């Protein structure tokens, strides 16, 4: 009994597994839902008076008209397969959420039946039957005006007869010209359990193969599936239409309003005239998303290849709000309270140029107001100055810093160029000029410093805000000269972070960090106090006060060092979709020698923390204690901030 009509790929996929038994209505939808899975629930939170995400669940329930509560249970199947079916069942996973009236419950039951049939298909069982009863009556027979809660919550029973396990019969596939395709190469093997997802995955893989070979219109043109209930076999027959091989044509822009379309086309950097590849389309979309001015970017090819053998590239964008006003806060018993605010315009001249004005105050609660840290800055960035992968940036800043180690008053300016050399590799070079007055416990210096900051980064982390896999290596160098005296020095550093998920769901993650740096070319006393290396605090060795874990002068004030080394290990566990826990060890220190580890001491802090997981990164609360006590310093540290520690 063949099923599944012929047609284009999208239509045929949606009806890929039409009714195996006539009693089941539209189980094709069940396959589609089961194959894509349940979408993650929307998260909502409030931070600094702003609401993010969806509304509070309880508020939503209060808005449900004619709420009907129910209790659902599943019978007829046990073990791991039952667990998978329960996970697919909306009636079970959302039974704590009332539905709207009898109609709401019946609609949910009908949808659930389709989802459960799809879940059975995923297990290779095409003869399964799902019956759903409401208060002992088949849901199809329940009147729409029935009072389901006359004797308490409605009782929903889901009975599953999973049926026999089907296996693949000898599969067949070919191109439209009759050239055979070996489906065994795509996981469809005679005698293997006929899991529905394998058919969909095989189709995707076949189409992807021909698209990578330059056929942008490749699709599954015909599909024939036959379930043989006498032999418990599933016959699969596919036909693939490749369409013509094509080269990439000109980009066509739609949806842009305030962002210049010519600029979008240049940043898209479509390699016109080259053979079509999906990777080229994906790279174009990634470059445009990186501009930060679009809520969505859709890049695809046209539906037809032109007479010249090229296929136009269609780029549709939706612009985001270009102006943002924001604020942030950090809290710690050793570092005090930090407040910052910023205003950003992401498209000030119409070509994704960013202007940002920011200011902040730190160490509130640690010192009097005239001894706090203040900073203000104006930042500008312009993408595409030397090709689409480059960005020019500039910054003018004013700082007043009053940590225990020194007092600083400075104004500085910096310009630089960043180049994205590949998806993982990027680099930057700049020039920085700073006029500063720095005073520590032994001296006071006024200097005009010129530096050439350089960095090279390799980054393949899966998520920049909350990584669970991958690593980043950052190399930094900063040669510096002083115009006021004959002092010059070379500052270098390297940081490597790595992340490893211990389980498939990525709920348990092991994170590690190694960092080291050195300053060569000058004595410690000739290096301005603010340019030395300091360790201790929420950004390095937790448990110690800011800058406290390192060398000290005769007045017992932190004096910094010419080198430093840090090692951190953190175990992270996601308890729920919004709550995470962490335990960590940080060790290291700064040293008077140019060689990390010499002429100084190591310090270690251990602690634990809790994470509230938000769409903009984890809200982090860490508590740590120092294993090596420092006289006059706090005996523990508390740190509150946004984002993982590293």
PDB file of C-alpha atoms in Angstrom, residues 400-642:
ATOM      1  CA  UNK A 400      40.240  58.125  37.351  1.00  0.00           C
ATOM      2  CA  UNK A 401      41.379  54.997  39.188  1.00  0.00           C
ATOM      3  CA  UNK A 402      42.039  54.610  42.903  1.00  0.00           C
ATOM      4  CA  UNK A 403      42.770  50.968  43.725  1.00  0.00           C
ATOM      5  CA  UNK A 404      45.003  50.108  46.678  1.00  0.00           C
ATOM      6  CA  UNK A 405      48.032  49.797  44.390  1.00  0.00           C
ATOM      7  CA  UNK A 406      48.035  53.276  42.810  1.00  0.00           C
ATOM      8  CA  UNK A 407      46.120  56.451  41.972  1.00  0.00           C
ATOM      9  CA  UNK A 408      45.742  57.320  38.291  1.00  0.00           C
ATOM     10  CA  UNK A 409      44.371  60.244  36.265  1.00  0.00           C
ATOM     11  CA  UNK A 410      44.543  59.712  32.513  1.00  0.00           C
ATOM     12  CA  UNK A 411      43.192  60.629  29.096  1.00  0.00           C
ATOM     13  CA  UNK A 412      43.883  58.354  26.140  1.00  0.00           C
ATOM     14  CA  UNK A 413      43.041  57.828  22.511  1.00  0.00           C
ATOM     15  CA  UNK A 414      43.305  54.697  20.405  1.00  0.00           C
ATOM     16  CA  UNK A 415      42.625  53.672  16.827  1.00  0.00           C
ATOM     17  CA  UNK A 416      42.926  50.225  15.315  1.00  0.00           C
ATOM     18  CA  UNK A 417      42.013  47.786  12.558  1.00  0.00           C
ATOM     19  CA  UNK A 418      40.520  44.347  13.202  1.00  0.00           C
ATOM     20  CA  UNK A 419      40.618  41.693  10.495  1.00  0.00           C
ATOM     21  CA  UNK A 420      38.552  38.500  10.483  1.00  0.00           C
ATOM     22  CA  UNK A 421      40.784  36.097   8.588  1.00  0.00           C
ATOM     23  CA  UNK A 422      38.518  33.045   8.904  1.00  0.00           C
ATOM     24  CA  UNK A 423      35.562  31.870  10.962  1.00  0.00           C
ATOM     25  CA  UNK A 424      37.918  31.169  13.867  1.00  0.00           C
ATOM     26  CA  UNK A 425      40.951  33.389  13.300  1.00  0.00           C
ATOM     27  CA  UNK A 426      40.985  37.159  13.823  1.00  0.00           C
ATOM     28  CA  UNK A 427      43.602  39.789  14.564  1.00  0.00           C
ATOM     29  CA  UNK A 428      43.897  43.438  15.507  1.00  0.00           C
ATOM     30  CA  UNK A 429      46.592  46.090  15.509  1.00  0.00           C
ATOM     31  CA  UNK A 430      46.274  49.609  16.857  1.00  0.00           C
ATOM     32  CA  UNK A 431      48.043  52.640  18.217  1.00  0.00           C
ATOM     33  CA  UNK A 432      47.323  54.070  21.661  1.00  0.00           C
ATOM     34  CA  UNK A 433      48.483  57.389  23.115  1.00  0.00           C
ATOM     35  CA  UNK A 434      47.918  58.101  26.814  1.00  0.00           C
ATOM     36  CA  UNK A 435      48.750  61.067  28.997  1.00  0.00           C
ATOM     37  CA  UNK A 436      48.642  59.988  32.635  1.00  0.00           C
ATOM     38  CA  UNK A 437      49.643  60.900  36.154  1.00  0.00           C
ATOM     39  CA  UNK A 438      50.203  57.795  38.273  1.00  0.00           C
ATOM     40  CA  UNK A 439      51.068  57.840  41.965  1.00  0.00           C
ATOM     41  CA  UNK A 440      51.888  54.850  44.157  1.00  0.00           C
ATOM     42  CA  UNK A 441      53.282  54.607  47.686  1.00  0.00           C
ATOM     43  CA  UNK A 442      56.869  55.273  46.542  1.00  0.00           C
ATOM     44  CA  UNK A 443      56.687  57.716  43.632  1.00  0.00           C
ATOM     45  CA  UNK A 444      54.592  59.906  41.365  1.00  0.00           C
ATOM     46  CA  UNK A 445      55.019  59.835  37.571  1.00  0.00           C
ATOM     47  CA  UNK A 446      53.601  61.933  34.764  1.00  0.00           C
ATOM     48  CA  UNK A 447      54.067  60.307  31.389  1.00  0.00           C
ATOM     49  CA  UNK A 448      53.069  60.396  27.752  1.00  0.00           C
ATOM     50  CA  UNK A 449      53.039  56.794  26.546  1.00  0.00           C
ATOM     51  CA  UNK A 450      52.654  55.515  23.014  1.00  0.00           C
ATOM     52  CA  UNK A 451      51.820  51.840  22.552  1.00  0.00           C
ATOM     53  CA  UNK A 452      51.086  49.500  19.638  1.00  0.00           C
ATOM     54  CA  UNK A 453      48.550  46.971  20.995  1.00  0.00           C
ATOM     55  CA  UNK A 454      48.327  43.790  18.914  1.00  0.00           C
ATOM     56  CA  UNK A 455      46.308  40.638  19.329  1.00  0.00           C
ATOM     57  CA  UNK A 456      45.655  37.380  17.537  1.00  0.00           C
ATOM     58  CA  UNK A 457      42.699  35.161  18.458  1.00  0.00           C
ATOM     59  CA  UNK A 458      41.650  31.643  17.501  1.00  0.00           C
ATOM     60  CA  UNK A 459      38.100  31.025  18.719  1.00  0.00           C
ATOM     61  CA  UNK A 460      35.832  28.079  17.917  1.00  0.00           C
ATOM     62  CA  UNK A 461      33.616  28.185  21.028  1.00  0.00           C
ATOM     63  CA  UNK A 462      30.032  27.153  20.399  1.00  0.00           C
ATOM     64  CA  UNK A 463      28.605  30.079  22.366  1.00  0.00           C
ATOM     65  CA  UNK A 464      30.486  33.245  23.245  1.00  0.00           C
ATOM     66  CA  UNK A 465      28.227  34.111  26.218  1.00  0.00           C
ATOM     67  CA  UNK A 466      28.017  30.642  27.782  1.00  0.00           C
ATOM     68  CA  UNK A 467      30.339  28.191  25.991  1.00  0.00           C
ATOM     69  CA  UNK A 468      29.971  24.445  26.447  1.00  0.00           C
ATOM     70  CA  UNK A 469      32.410  23.191  23.781  1.00  0.00           C
ATOM     71  CA  UNK A 470      35.465  24.460  21.946  1.00  0.00           C
ATOM     72  CA  UNK A 471      38.390  26.628  22.908  1.00  0.00           C
ATOM     73  CA  UNK A 472      39.916  30.073  22.467  1.00  0.00           C
ATOM     74  CA  UNK A 473      43.562  31.089  22.328  1.00  0.00           C
ATOM     75  CA  UNK A 474      44.364  34.797  22.630  1.00  0.00           C
ATOM     76  CA  UNK A 475      47.878  36.167  22.071  1.00  0.00           C
ATOM     77  CA  UNK A 476      48.598  39.791  22.965  1.00  0.00           C
ATOM     78  CA  UNK A 477      51.604  42.068  22.554  1.00  0.00           C
ATOM     79  CA  UNK A 478      52.082  45.753  23.372  1.00  0.00           C
ATOM     80  CA  UNK A 479      55.387  47.521  22.733  1.00  0.00           C
ATOM     81  CA  UNK A 480      55.368  50.838  24.609  1.00  0.00           C
ATOM     82  CA  UNK A 481      57.626  53.889  24.657  1.00  0.00           C
ATOM     83  CA  UNK A 482      57.570  57.001  26.851  1.00  0.00           C
ATOM     84  CA  UNK A 483      58.002  60.473  25.348  1.00  0.00           C
ATOM     85  CA  UNK A 484      58.970  61.996  28.720  1.00  0.00           C
ATOM     86  CA  UNK A 485      61.967  59.754  29.433  1.00  0.00           C
ATOM     87  CA  UNK A 486      63.980  56.963  27.890  1.00  0.00           C
ATOM     88  CA  UNK A 487      61.739  54.171  29.152  1.00  0.00           C
ATOM     89  CA  UNK A 488      60.471  51.536  26.767  1.00  0.00           C
ATOM     90  CA  UNK A 489      59.137  48.072  27.456  1.00  0.00           C
ATOM     91  CA  UNK A 490      57.410  45.171  25.711  1.00  0.00           C
ATOM     92  CA  UNK A 491      54.332  43.589  27.269  1.00  0.00           C
ATOM     93  CA  UNK A 492      53.221  40.149  26.077  1.00  0.00           C
ATOM     94  CA  UNK A 493      50.523  37.762  27.212  1.00  0.00           C
ATOM     95  CA  UNK A 494      48.681  34.585  26.262  1.00  0.00           C
ATOM     96  CA  UNK A 495      45.343  33.192  27.421  1.00  0.00           C
ATOM     97  CA  UNK A 496      43.808  29.828  26.544  1.00  0.00           C
ATOM     98  CA  UNK A 497      40.333  28.702  27.573  1.00  0.00           C
ATOM     99  CA  UNK A 498      38.750  25.330  26.817  1.00  0.00           C
ATOM    100  CA  UNK A 499      35.304  23.829  27.386  1.00  0.00           C
ATOM    101  CA  UNK A 500      34.180  20.211  27.354  1.00  0.00           C
ATOM    102  CA  UNK A 501      30.621  18.926  27.764  1.00  0.00           C
ATOM    103  CA  UNK A 502      30.520  15.701  29.746  1.00  0.00           C
ATOM    104  CA  UNK A 503      27.099  14.613  28.456  1.00  0.00           C
ATOM    105  CA  UNK A 504      25.153  14.857  25.227  1.00  0.00           C
ATOM    106  CA  UNK A 505      22.654  17.348  26.652  1.00  0.00           C
ATOM    107  CA  UNK A 506      25.571  19.603  27.723  1.00  0.00           C
ATOM    108  CA  UNK A 507      24.241  19.920  31.249  1.00  0.00           C
ATOM    109  CA  UNK A 508      27.658  19.137  32.748  1.00  0.00           C
ATOM    110  CA  UNK A 509      30.539  21.237  31.447  1.00  0.00           C
ATOM    111  CA  UNK A 510      34.181  21.301  32.477  1.00  0.00           C
ATOM    112  CA  UNK A 511      35.863  24.671  31.805  1.00  0.00           C
ATOM    113  CA  UNK A 512      39.551  25.511  32.091  1.00  0.00           C
ATOM    114  CA  UNK A 513      41.701  28.596  31.716  1.00  0.00           C
ATOM    115  CA  UNK A 514      45.478  29.104  31.524  1.00  0.00           C
ATOM    116  CA  UNK A 515      46.998  32.582  31.248  1.00  0.00           C
ATOM    117  CA  UNK A 516      50.462  34.088  31.553  1.00  0.00           C
ATOM    118  CA  UNK A 517      52.238  37.323  30.700  1.00  0.00           C
ATOM    119  CA  UNK A 518      55.529  39.148  30.979  1.00  0.00           C
ATOM    120  CA  UNK A 519      56.981  42.664  30.663  1.00  0.00           C
ATOM    121  CA  UNK A 520      60.529  42.865  29.330  1.00  0.00           C
ATOM    122  CA  UNK A 521      62.877  45.740  28.568  1.00  0.00           C
ATOM    123  CA  UNK A 522      62.605  47.802  31.773  1.00  0.00           C
ATOM    124  CA  UNK A 523      63.078  47.583  35.500  1.00  0.00           C
ATOM    125  CA  UNK A 524      59.947  47.288  37.603  1.00  0.00           C
ATOM    126  CA  UNK A 525      60.434  50.772  39.080  1.00  0.00           C
ATOM    127  CA  UNK A 526      60.550  52.294  35.570  1.00  0.00           C
ATOM    128  CA  UNK A 527      57.294  50.656  34.484  1.00  0.00           C
ATOM    129  CA  UNK A 528      54.271  52.829  35.384  1.00  0.00           C
ATOM    130  CA  UNK A 529      52.351  51.185  38.222  1.00  0.00           C
ATOM    131  CA  UNK A 530      49.168  50.887  36.170  1.00  0.00           C
ATOM    132  CA  UNK A 531      50.969  48.969  33.393  1.00  0.00           C
ATOM    133  CA  UNK A 532      52.232  46.201  35.675  1.00  0.00           C
ATOM    134  CA  UNK A 533      50.485  42.862  36.162  1.00  0.00           C
ATOM    135  CA  UNK A 534      48.123  42.373  39.113  1.00  0.00           C
ATOM    136  CA  UNK A 535      46.165  39.311  40.210  1.00  0.00           C
ATOM    137  CA  UNK A 536      43.302  38.842  42.621  1.00  0.00           C
ATOM    138  CA  UNK A 537      39.598  39.577  42.373  1.00  0.00           C
ATOM    139  CA  UNK A 538      36.613  38.388  40.381  1.00  0.00           C
ATOM    140  CA  UNK A 539      38.466  38.415  37.056  1.00  0.00           C
ATOM    141  CA  UNK A 540      41.468  36.346  38.136  1.00  0.00           C
ATOM    142  CA  UNK A 541      41.840  34.648  41.544  1.00  0.00           C
ATOM    143  CA  UNK A 542      38.481  34.654  43.309  1.00  0.00           C
ATOM    144  CA  UNK A 543      38.586  34.781  47.091  1.00  0.00           C
ATOM    145  CA  UNK A 544      41.120  37.615  47.125  1.00  0.00           C
ATOM    146  CA  UNK A 545      40.541  41.353  46.906  1.00  0.00           C
ATOM    147  CA  UNK A 546      41.162  43.211  43.645  1.00  0.00           C
ATOM    148  CA  UNK A 547      44.949  43.265  42.873  1.00  0.00           C
ATOM    149  CA  UNK A 548      45.742  41.756  46.316  1.00  0.00           C
ATOM    150  CA  UNK A 549      47.271  38.398  45.257  1.00  0.00           C
ATOM    151  CA  UNK A 550      50.791  39.502  44.384  1.00  0.00           C
ATOM    152  CA  UNK A 551      53.897  41.432  45.434  1.00  0.00           C
ATOM    153  CA  UNK A 552      53.614  44.248  47.999  1.00  0.00           C
ATOM    154  CA  UNK A 553      55.747  47.270  48.806  1.00  0.00           C
ATOM    155  CA  UNK A 554      57.125  48.460  52.123  1.00  0.00           C
ATOM    156  CA  UNK A 555      53.755  50.020  52.995  1.00  0.00           C
ATOM    157  CA  UNK A 556      52.049  46.624  52.425  1.00  0.00           C
ATOM    158  CA  UNK A 557      50.299  47.973  49.329  1.00  0.00           C
ATOM    159  CA  UNK A 558      50.022  45.865  46.147  1.00  0.00           C
ATOM    160  CA  UNK A 559      52.882  46.825  43.852  1.00  0.00           C
ATOM    161  CA  UNK A 560      52.245  44.590  40.848  1.00  0.00           C
ATOM    162  CA  UNK A 561      54.773  42.546  38.957  1.00  0.00           C
ATOM    163  CA  UNK A 562      56.577  42.106  35.664  1.00  0.00           C
ATOM    164  CA  UNK A 563      54.917  38.742  35.028  1.00  0.00           C
ATOM    165  CA  UNK A 564      51.915  36.698  36.048  1.00  0.00           C
ATOM    166  CA  UNK A 565      50.435  33.229  35.721  1.00  0.00           C
ATOM    167  CA  UNK A 566      46.881  31.949  36.275  1.00  0.00           C
ATOM    168  CA  UNK A 567      45.162  28.575  36.128  1.00  0.00           C
ATOM    169  CA  UNK A 568      41.425  28.139  36.700  1.00  0.00           C
ATOM    170  CA  UNK A 569      39.261  25.033  36.578  1.00  0.00           C
ATOM    171  CA  UNK A 570      35.487  25.243  36.883  1.00  0.00           C
ATOM    172  CA  UNK A 571      32.806  22.565  36.824  1.00  0.00           C
ATOM    173  CA  UNK A 572      29.388  23.778  35.684  1.00  0.00           C
ATOM    174  CA  UNK A 573      26.067  21.972  36.018  1.00  0.00           C
ATOM    175  CA  UNK A 574      22.739  23.101  34.584  1.00  0.00           C
ATOM    176  CA  UNK A 575      20.097  22.010  37.109  1.00  0.00           C
ATOM    177  CA  UNK A 576      17.073  23.388  35.234  1.00  0.00           C
ATOM    178  CA  UNK A 577      16.572  25.461  32.100  1.00  0.00           C
ATOM    179  CA  UNK A 578      17.243  28.602  34.154  1.00  0.00           C
ATOM    180  CA  UNK A 579      19.373  27.543  37.128  1.00  0.00           C
ATOM    181  CA  UNK A 580      22.984  26.391  37.093  1.00  0.00           C
ATOM    182  CA  UNK A 581      25.627  25.587  39.699  1.00  0.00           C
ATOM    183  CA  UNK A 582      29.411  25.859  39.586  1.00  0.00           C
ATOM    184  CA  UNK A 583      32.445  24.865  41.645  1.00  0.00           C
ATOM    185  CA  UNK A 584      35.891  26.257  40.916  1.00  0.00           C
ATOM    186  CA  UNK A 585      39.562  26.521  41.830  1.00  0.00           C
ATOM    187  CA  UNK A 586      41.685  29.541  40.830  1.00  0.00           C
ATOM    188  CA  UNK A 587      45.435  29.640  41.404  1.00  0.00           C
ATOM    189  CA  UNK A 588      48.285  31.878  40.314  1.00  0.00           C
ATOM    190  CA  UNK A 589      49.924  35.178  41.111  1.00  0.00           C
ATOM    191  CA  UNK A 590      52.003  38.081  39.847  1.00  0.00           C
ATOM    192  CA  UNK A 591      55.787  38.104  40.173  1.00  0.00           C
ATOM    193  CA  UNK A 592      58.625  40.620  40.312  1.00  0.00           C
ATOM    194  CA  UNK A 593      60.660  38.625  37.778  1.00  0.00           C
ATOM    195  CA  UNK A 594      60.002  38.692  34.030  1.00  0.00           C
ATOM    196  CA  UNK A 595      59.621  34.907  34.249  1.00  0.00           C
ATOM    197  CA  UNK A 596      56.249  33.818  35.701  1.00  0.00           C
ATOM    198  CA  UNK A 597      56.703  31.850  38.902  1.00  0.00           C
ATOM    199  CA  UNK A 598      59.937  33.511  40.072  1.00  0.00           C
ATOM    200  CA  UNK A 599      60.321  36.102  42.839  1.00  0.00           C
ATOM    201  CA  UNK A 600      56.782  35.910  44.144  1.00  0.00           C
ATOM    202  CA  UNK A 601      54.142  33.644  45.626  1.00  0.00           C
ATOM    203  CA  UNK A 602      51.242  31.587  44.317  1.00  0.00           C
ATOM    204  CA  UNK A 603      47.760  32.149  45.715  1.00  0.00           C
ATOM    205  CA  UNK A 604      44.764  29.824  45.496  1.00  0.00           C
ATOM    206  CA  UNK A 605      41.060  30.462  45.933  1.00  0.00           C
ATOM    207  CA  UNK A 606      38.295  27.857  45.963  1.00  0.00           C
ATOM    208  CA  UNK A 607      34.564  28.372  45.874  1.00  0.00           C
ATOM    209  CA  UNK A 608      31.178  27.709  44.387  1.00  0.00           C
ATOM    210  CA  UNK A 609      28.483  29.697  42.680  1.00  0.00           C
ATOM    211  CA  UNK A 610      25.009  29.782  41.259  1.00  0.00           C
ATOM    212  CA  UNK A 611      23.994  30.863  37.775  1.00  0.00           C
ATOM    213  CA  UNK A 612      20.664  32.270  36.616  1.00  0.00           C
ATOM    214  CA  UNK A 613      20.616  31.549  32.902  1.00  0.00           C
ATOM    215  CA  UNK A 614      19.201  34.392  30.805  1.00  0.00           C
ATOM    216  CA  UNK A 615      19.083  35.030  27.038  1.00  0.00           C
ATOM    217  CA  UNK A 616      21.876  37.605  27.407  1.00  0.00           C
ATOM    218  CA  UNK A 617      24.174  35.343  29.412  1.00  0.00           C
ATOM    219  CA  UNK A 618      24.319  33.844  32.896  1.00  0.00           C
ATOM    220  CA  UNK A 619      23.747  36.077  35.915  1.00  0.00           C
ATOM    221  CA  UNK A 620      26.595  34.876  38.159  1.00  0.00           C
ATOM    222  CA  UNK A 621      26.937  34.789  41.936  1.00  0.00           C
ATOM    223  CA  UNK A 622      30.220  33.316  43.232  1.00  0.00           C
ATOM    224  CA  UNK A 623      31.508  32.879  46.777  1.00  0.00           C
ATOM    225  CA  UNK A 624      35.195  32.006  47.278  1.00  0.00           C
ATOM    226  CA  UNK A 625      37.700  31.704  50.115  1.00  0.00           C
ATOM    227  CA  UNK A 626      41.480  32.223  49.914  1.00  0.00           C
ATOM    228  CA  UNK A 627      43.599  29.252  50.950  1.00  0.00           C
ATOM    229  CA  UNK A 628      46.597  31.472  51.600  1.00  0.00           C
ATOM    230  CA  UNK A 629      45.525  34.245  53.948  1.00  0.00           C
ATOM    231  CA  UNK A 630      46.813  37.807  53.600  1.00  0.00           C
ATOM    232  CA  UNK A 631      46.939  39.897  56.748  1.00  0.00           C
ATOM    233  CA  UNK A 632      44.467  42.743  56.656  1.00  0.00           C
ATOM    234  CA  UNK A 633      42.569  41.363  53.638  1.00  0.00           C
ATOM    235  CA  UNK A 634      39.030  39.865  53.597  1.00  0.00           C
ATOM    236  CA  UNK A 635      38.675  36.203  54.484  1.00  0.00           C
ATOM    237  CA  UNK A 636      36.242  35.495  51.648  1.00  0.00           C
ATOM    238  CA  UNK A 637      34.994  37.041  48.437  1.00  0.00           C
ATOM    239  CA  UNK A 638      31.495  37.450  46.976  1.00  0.00           C
ATOM    240  CA  UNK A 639      31.124  38.345  43.298  1.00  0.00           C
ATOM    241  CA  UNK A 640      27.959  39.178  41.358  1.00  0.00           C
ATOM    242  CA  UNK A 641      28.082  39.877  37.644  1.00  0.00           C
ATOM    243  CA  UNK A 642      26.706  39.041  34.204  1.00  0.00           C
TER     244      UNK A 642
END
